[in-house]
């Protein structure tokens, strides 16, 4: 009886503290970037991620996420990355994991980037 109670208690703690979206979908998304003309720097939070055309891992976050595109001889362009609700987070609610929802919020996994590709036209200076 004591062993069963310990097992049930342990399982309850594990289920209530899981952060399903963080575990199952991670904390980053791969996003493809294309520019006209090609060869622009993709910069996120001051860090150069790649040169277009390319795919970069962008960490999720609850705040507004912006990406800058820079190329010599062209105007710098800034684009807001759009996000949608990550339905995997609902597993926390179904399993009674209020702590898990908090962890998903802290890691940015409550949301995911959508679309997964951006095409940007750069204007000459």
PDB file of C-alpha atoms in Angstrom:
ATOM      1  CA  UNK A   1       0.000   0.000   0.000  1.00  0.00           C
ATOM      2  CA  UNK A   2       2.784   2.401   0.976  1.00  0.00           C
ATOM      3  CA  UNK A   3       4.638   1.644  -2.261  1.00  0.00           C
ATOM      4  CA  UNK A   4       1.502   2.279  -4.360  1.00  0.00           C
ATOM      5  CA  UNK A   5       0.887   5.583  -2.598  1.00  0.00           C
ATOM      6  CA  UNK A   6       4.482   6.646  -3.223  1.00  0.00           C
ATOM      7  CA  UNK A   7       4.201   5.679  -6.879  1.00  0.00           C
ATOM      8  CA  UNK A   8       0.932   7.612  -7.326  1.00  0.00           C
ATOM      9  CA  UNK A   9       2.376  10.645  -5.523  1.00  0.00           C
ATOM     10  CA  UNK A  10       5.542  10.529  -7.611  1.00  0.00           C
ATOM     11  CA  UNK A  11       3.609  10.182 -10.843  1.00  0.00           C
ATOM     12  CA  UNK A  12       1.349  13.083  -9.860  1.00  0.00           C
ATOM     13  CA  UNK A  13       4.347  15.326  -9.216  1.00  0.00           C
ATOM     14  CA  UNK A  14       5.969  14.382 -12.516  1.00  0.00           C
ATOM     15  CA  UNK A  15       2.777  14.983 -14.498  1.00  0.00           C
ATOM     16  CA  UNK A  16       2.061  18.306 -12.791  1.00  0.00           C
ATOM     17  CA  UNK A  17       5.533  19.658 -13.483  1.00  0.00           C
ATOM     18  CA  UNK A  18       5.947  18.553 -17.086  1.00  0.00           C
ATOM     19  CA  UNK A  19       6.406  21.273 -19.647  1.00  0.00           C
ATOM     20  CA  UNK A  20       5.061  19.438 -22.652  1.00  0.00           C
ATOM     21  CA  UNK A  21       5.596  22.065 -25.355  1.00  0.00           C
ATOM     22  CA  UNK A  22       9.180  22.651 -24.217  1.00  0.00           C
ATOM     23  CA  UNK A  23       9.916  18.926 -24.190  1.00  0.00           C
ATOM     24  CA  UNK A  24       8.106  17.935 -27.391  1.00  0.00           C
ATOM     25  CA  UNK A  25       8.673  20.958 -29.648  1.00  0.00           C
ATOM     26  CA  UNK A  26      11.809  22.544 -28.192  1.00  0.00           C
ATOM     27  CA  UNK A  27      12.549  26.220 -27.691  1.00  0.00           C
ATOM     28  CA  UNK A  28      13.627  27.182 -31.243  1.00  0.00           C
ATOM     29  CA  UNK A  29      12.180  27.073 -34.737  1.00  0.00           C
ATOM     30  CA  UNK A  30      13.975  26.708 -38.069  1.00  0.00           C
ATOM     31  CA  UNK A  31      12.960  29.593 -40.303  1.00  0.00           C
ATOM     32  CA  UNK A  32      13.926  30.037 -43.959  1.00  0.00           C
ATOM     33  CA  UNK A  33      14.899  33.516 -45.157  1.00  0.00           C
ATOM     34  CA  UNK A  34      15.130  34.694 -48.767  1.00  0.00           C
ATOM     35  CA  UNK A  35      15.872  38.170 -50.053  1.00  0.00           C
ATOM     36  CA  UNK A  36      15.952  39.898 -53.402  1.00  0.00           C
ATOM     37  CA  UNK A  37      18.809  40.384 -54.013  1.00  0.00           C
ATOM     38  CA  UNK A  38      20.429  37.403 -52.290  1.00  0.00           C
ATOM     39  CA  UNK A  39      23.365  37.687 -49.901  1.00  0.00           C
ATOM     40  CA  UNK A  40      21.790  39.814 -47.164  1.00  0.00           C
ATOM     41  CA  UNK A  41      22.769  39.321 -43.535  1.00  0.00           C
ATOM     42  CA  UNK A  42      19.991  37.986 -41.318  1.00  0.00           C
ATOM     43  CA  UNK A  43      20.359  39.506 -37.849  1.00  0.00           C
ATOM     44  CA  UNK A  44      18.312  38.520 -34.787  1.00  0.00           C
ATOM     45  CA  UNK A  45      18.866  40.276 -31.436  1.00  0.00           C
ATOM     46  CA  UNK A  46      22.130  41.742 -32.698  1.00  0.00           C
ATOM     47  CA  UNK A  47      23.547  38.368 -33.774  1.00  0.00           C
ATOM     48  CA  UNK A  48      24.188  37.567 -37.429  1.00  0.00           C
ATOM     49  CA  UNK A  49      22.462  34.262 -38.128  1.00  0.00           C
ATOM     50  CA  UNK A  50      23.196  33.645 -41.829  1.00  0.00           C
ATOM     51  CA  UNK A  51      23.355  35.072 -45.376  1.00  0.00           C
ATOM     52  CA  UNK A  52      20.307  34.709 -47.587  1.00  0.00           C
ATOM     53  CA  UNK A  53      19.045  32.383 -48.889  1.00  0.00           C
ATOM     54  CA  UNK A  54      19.349  30.421 -45.658  1.00  0.00           C
ATOM     55  CA  UNK A  55      17.642  28.741 -42.756  1.00  0.00           C
ATOM     56  CA  UNK A  56      18.346  29.803 -39.185  1.00  0.00           C
ATOM     57  CA  UNK A  57      17.377  28.514 -35.755  1.00  0.00           C
ATOM     58  CA  UNK A  58      15.482  31.326 -34.012  1.00  0.00           C
ATOM     59  CA  UNK A  59      14.773  30.977 -30.287  1.00  0.00           C
ATOM     60  CA  UNK A  60      11.145  31.389 -29.299  1.00  0.00           C
ATOM     61  CA  UNK A  61      10.102  34.105 -26.919  1.00  0.00           C
ATOM     62  CA  UNK A  62       6.919  35.677 -25.686  1.00  0.00           C
ATOM     63  CA  UNK A  63       7.992  39.199 -26.628  1.00  0.00           C
ATOM     64  CA  UNK A  64       8.040  40.763 -30.067  1.00  0.00           C
ATOM     65  CA  UNK A  65      10.712  39.115 -32.224  1.00  0.00           C
ATOM     66  CA  UNK A  66      12.324  41.132 -35.017  1.00  0.00           C
ATOM     67  CA  UNK A  67      14.791  40.134 -37.730  1.00  0.00           C
ATOM     68  CA  UNK A  68      16.923  42.650 -39.633  1.00  0.00           C
ATOM     69  CA  UNK A  69      18.172  42.228 -43.178  1.00  0.00           C
ATOM     70  CA  UNK A  70      21.325  44.139 -44.174  1.00  0.00           C
ATOM     71  CA  UNK A  71      23.196  44.280 -47.461  1.00  0.00           C
ATOM     72  CA  UNK A  72      25.755  46.782 -48.688  1.00  0.00           C
ATOM     73  CA  UNK A  73      24.125  49.356 -50.976  1.00  0.00           C
ATOM     74  CA  UNK A  74      20.587  48.554 -49.789  1.00  0.00           C
ATOM     75  CA  UNK A  75      18.290  49.926 -47.106  1.00  0.00           C
ATOM     76  CA  UNK A  76      18.227  47.879 -43.909  1.00  0.00           C
ATOM     77  CA  UNK A  77      14.846  46.235 -43.495  1.00  0.00           C
ATOM     78  CA  UNK A  78      13.325  45.010 -40.257  1.00  0.00           C
ATOM     79  CA  UNK A  79      10.617  42.344 -40.198  1.00  0.00           C
ATOM     80  CA  UNK A  80       8.498  41.183 -37.260  1.00  0.00           C
ATOM     81  CA  UNK A  81       8.311  37.404 -36.923  1.00  0.00           C
ATOM     82  CA  UNK A  82       4.748  36.288 -36.380  1.00  0.00           C
ATOM     83  CA  UNK A  83       3.754  33.601 -33.914  1.00  0.00           C
ATOM     84  CA  UNK A  84       0.808  31.354 -33.214  1.00  0.00           C
ATOM     85  CA  UNK A  85      -0.268  29.411 -30.144  1.00  0.00           C
ATOM     86  CA  UNK A  86       1.561  26.104 -29.744  1.00  0.00           C
ATOM     87  CA  UNK A  87      -1.237  23.531 -29.267  1.00  0.00           C
ATOM     88  CA  UNK A  88       1.143  21.079 -27.548  1.00  0.00           C
ATOM     89  CA  UNK A  89       0.837  23.371 -24.510  1.00  0.00           C
ATOM     90  CA  UNK A  90      -2.693  22.048 -24.080  1.00  0.00           C
ATOM     91  CA  UNK A  91      -1.200  18.769 -22.853  1.00  0.00           C
ATOM     92  CA  UNK A  92      -0.142  20.632 -19.701  1.00  0.00           C
ATOM     93  CA  UNK A  93      -3.707  21.728 -19.099  1.00  0.00           C
ATOM     94  CA  UNK A  94      -5.072  18.216 -19.727  1.00  0.00           C
ATOM     95  CA  UNK A  95      -2.487  16.694 -17.378  1.00  0.00           C
ATOM     96  CA  UNK A  96      -3.062  19.363 -14.735  1.00  0.00           C
ATOM     97  CA  UNK A  97       0.407  20.837 -15.095  1.00  0.00           C
ATOM     98  CA  UNK A  98       0.118  24.484 -14.086  1.00  0.00           C
ATOM     99  CA  UNK A  99       3.847  24.472 -13.407  1.00  0.00           C
ATOM    100  CA  UNK A 100       4.413  23.089 -16.915  1.00  0.00           C
ATOM    101  CA  UNK A 101       2.465  25.967 -18.447  1.00  0.00           C
ATOM    102  CA  UNK A 102       4.725  28.352 -16.532  1.00  0.00           C
ATOM    103  CA  UNK A 103       7.833  26.588 -17.821  1.00  0.00           C
ATOM    104  CA  UNK A 104       6.498  26.687 -21.388  1.00  0.00           C
ATOM    105  CA  UNK A 105       5.828  30.416 -20.958  1.00  0.00           C
ATOM    106  CA  UNK A 106       9.339  31.036 -19.606  1.00  0.00           C
ATOM    107  CA  UNK A 107      10.985  29.155 -22.492  1.00  0.00           C
ATOM    108  CA  UNK A 108       8.739  30.747 -25.122  1.00  0.00           C
ATOM    109  CA  UNK A 109       7.261  27.386 -26.084  1.00  0.00           C
ATOM    110  CA  UNK A 110       3.681  28.581 -25.564  1.00  0.00           C
ATOM    111  CA  UNK A 111       4.014  29.912 -29.097  1.00  0.00           C
ATOM    112  CA  UNK A 112       5.699  28.849 -32.309  1.00  0.00           C
ATOM    113  CA  UNK A 113       6.724  30.838 -35.359  1.00  0.00           C
ATOM    114  CA  UNK A 114       4.336  30.802 -38.275  1.00  0.00           C
ATOM    115  CA  UNK A 115       5.057  31.150 -41.148  1.00  0.00           C
ATOM    116  CA  UNK A 116       8.340  29.216 -41.273  1.00  0.00           C
ATOM    117  CA  UNK A 117       9.691  31.214 -44.234  1.00  0.00           C
ATOM    118  CA  UNK A 118      10.052  34.892 -45.075  1.00  0.00           C
ATOM    119  CA  UNK A 119      10.838  36.552 -48.409  1.00  0.00           C
ATOM    120  CA  UNK A 120      11.999  40.162 -48.296  1.00  0.00           C
ATOM    121  CA  UNK A 121      12.600  42.626 -51.142  1.00  0.00           C
ATOM    122  CA  UNK A 122      15.445  45.028 -50.333  1.00  0.00           C
ATOM    123  CA  UNK A 123      15.431  48.555 -51.760  1.00  0.00           C
ATOM    124  CA  UNK A 124      18.544  50.242 -53.190  1.00  0.00           C
ATOM    125  CA  UNK A 125      19.914  53.240 -51.293  1.00  0.00           C
TER     126      UNK A 125
END
